[in-house]
PDB file of C-alpha atoms in Angstrom:
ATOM      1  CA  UNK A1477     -17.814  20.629  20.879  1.00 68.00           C
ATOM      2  CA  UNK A1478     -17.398  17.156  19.707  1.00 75.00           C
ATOM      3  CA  UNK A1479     -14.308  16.177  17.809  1.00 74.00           C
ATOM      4  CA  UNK A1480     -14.299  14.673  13.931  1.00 71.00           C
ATOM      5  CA  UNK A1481     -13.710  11.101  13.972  1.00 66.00           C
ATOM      6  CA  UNK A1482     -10.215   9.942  13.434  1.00 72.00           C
ATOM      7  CA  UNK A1483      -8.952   9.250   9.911  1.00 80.00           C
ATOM      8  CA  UNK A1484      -6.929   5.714   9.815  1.00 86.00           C
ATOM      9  CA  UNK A1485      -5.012   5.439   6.976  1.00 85.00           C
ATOM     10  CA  UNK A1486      -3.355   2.196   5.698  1.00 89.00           C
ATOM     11  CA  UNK A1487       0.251   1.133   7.049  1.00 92.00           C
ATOM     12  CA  UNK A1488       2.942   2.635   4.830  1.00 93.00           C
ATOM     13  CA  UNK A1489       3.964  -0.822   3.498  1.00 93.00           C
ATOM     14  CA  UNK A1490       0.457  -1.110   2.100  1.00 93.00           C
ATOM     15  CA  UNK A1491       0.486   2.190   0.221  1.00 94.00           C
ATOM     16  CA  UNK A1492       4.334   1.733  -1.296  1.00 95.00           C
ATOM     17  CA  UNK A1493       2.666  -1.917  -2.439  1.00 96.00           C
ATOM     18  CA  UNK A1494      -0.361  -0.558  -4.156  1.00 95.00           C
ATOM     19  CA  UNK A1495       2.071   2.642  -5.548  1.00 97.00           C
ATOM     20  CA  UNK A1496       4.381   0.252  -6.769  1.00 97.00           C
ATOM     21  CA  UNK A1497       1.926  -1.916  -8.038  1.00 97.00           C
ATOM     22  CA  UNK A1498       0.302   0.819 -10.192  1.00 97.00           C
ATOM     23  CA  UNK A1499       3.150   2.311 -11.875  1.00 97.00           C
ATOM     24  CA  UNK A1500       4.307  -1.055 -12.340  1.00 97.00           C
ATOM     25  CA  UNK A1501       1.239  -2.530 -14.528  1.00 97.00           C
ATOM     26  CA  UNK A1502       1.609  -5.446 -12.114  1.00 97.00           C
ATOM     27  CA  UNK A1503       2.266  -7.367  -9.058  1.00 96.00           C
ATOM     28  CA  UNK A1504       4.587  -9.405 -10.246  1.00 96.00           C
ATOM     29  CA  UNK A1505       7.163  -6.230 -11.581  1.00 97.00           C
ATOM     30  CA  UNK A1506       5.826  -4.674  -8.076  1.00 97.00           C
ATOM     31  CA  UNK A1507       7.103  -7.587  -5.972  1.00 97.00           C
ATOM     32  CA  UNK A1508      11.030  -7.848  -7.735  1.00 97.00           C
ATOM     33  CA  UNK A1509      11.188  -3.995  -7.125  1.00 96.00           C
ATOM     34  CA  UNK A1510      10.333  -4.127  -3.478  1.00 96.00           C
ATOM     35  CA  UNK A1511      12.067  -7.673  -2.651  1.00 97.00           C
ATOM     36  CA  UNK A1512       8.412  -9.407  -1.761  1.00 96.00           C
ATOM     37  CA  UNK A1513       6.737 -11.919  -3.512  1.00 97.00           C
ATOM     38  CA  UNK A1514       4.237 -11.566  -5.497  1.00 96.00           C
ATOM     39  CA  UNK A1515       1.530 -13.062  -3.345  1.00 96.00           C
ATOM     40  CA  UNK A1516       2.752 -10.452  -0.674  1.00 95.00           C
ATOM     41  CA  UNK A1517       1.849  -7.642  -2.838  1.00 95.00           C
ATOM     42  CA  UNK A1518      -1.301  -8.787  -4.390  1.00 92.00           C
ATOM     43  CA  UNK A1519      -2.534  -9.323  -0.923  1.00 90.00           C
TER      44      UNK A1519
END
């Protein structure tokens, strides 16, 4: 029997960025609430 492939899944950091960045409305209001910049977060 042959196992299912793995799943990989984005690093957590990624996720919180994209969370943040969606209940935000922005990268910008993302960025101040996590301490990045903005150029972190919109990459």
């Amino acid at each position: 029997m042959t196992k299912p492939a793995p799943h990989h899944l984005p690093p957590l950091p990624w996720l919180r960025a994209y969370e943040a960045a969606a209940r935000r409305g922005g990268f910008t209001a993302a960025a101040a609430e996590l301490g990045l910049s903005q150029a972190a977060v919109s990459q």
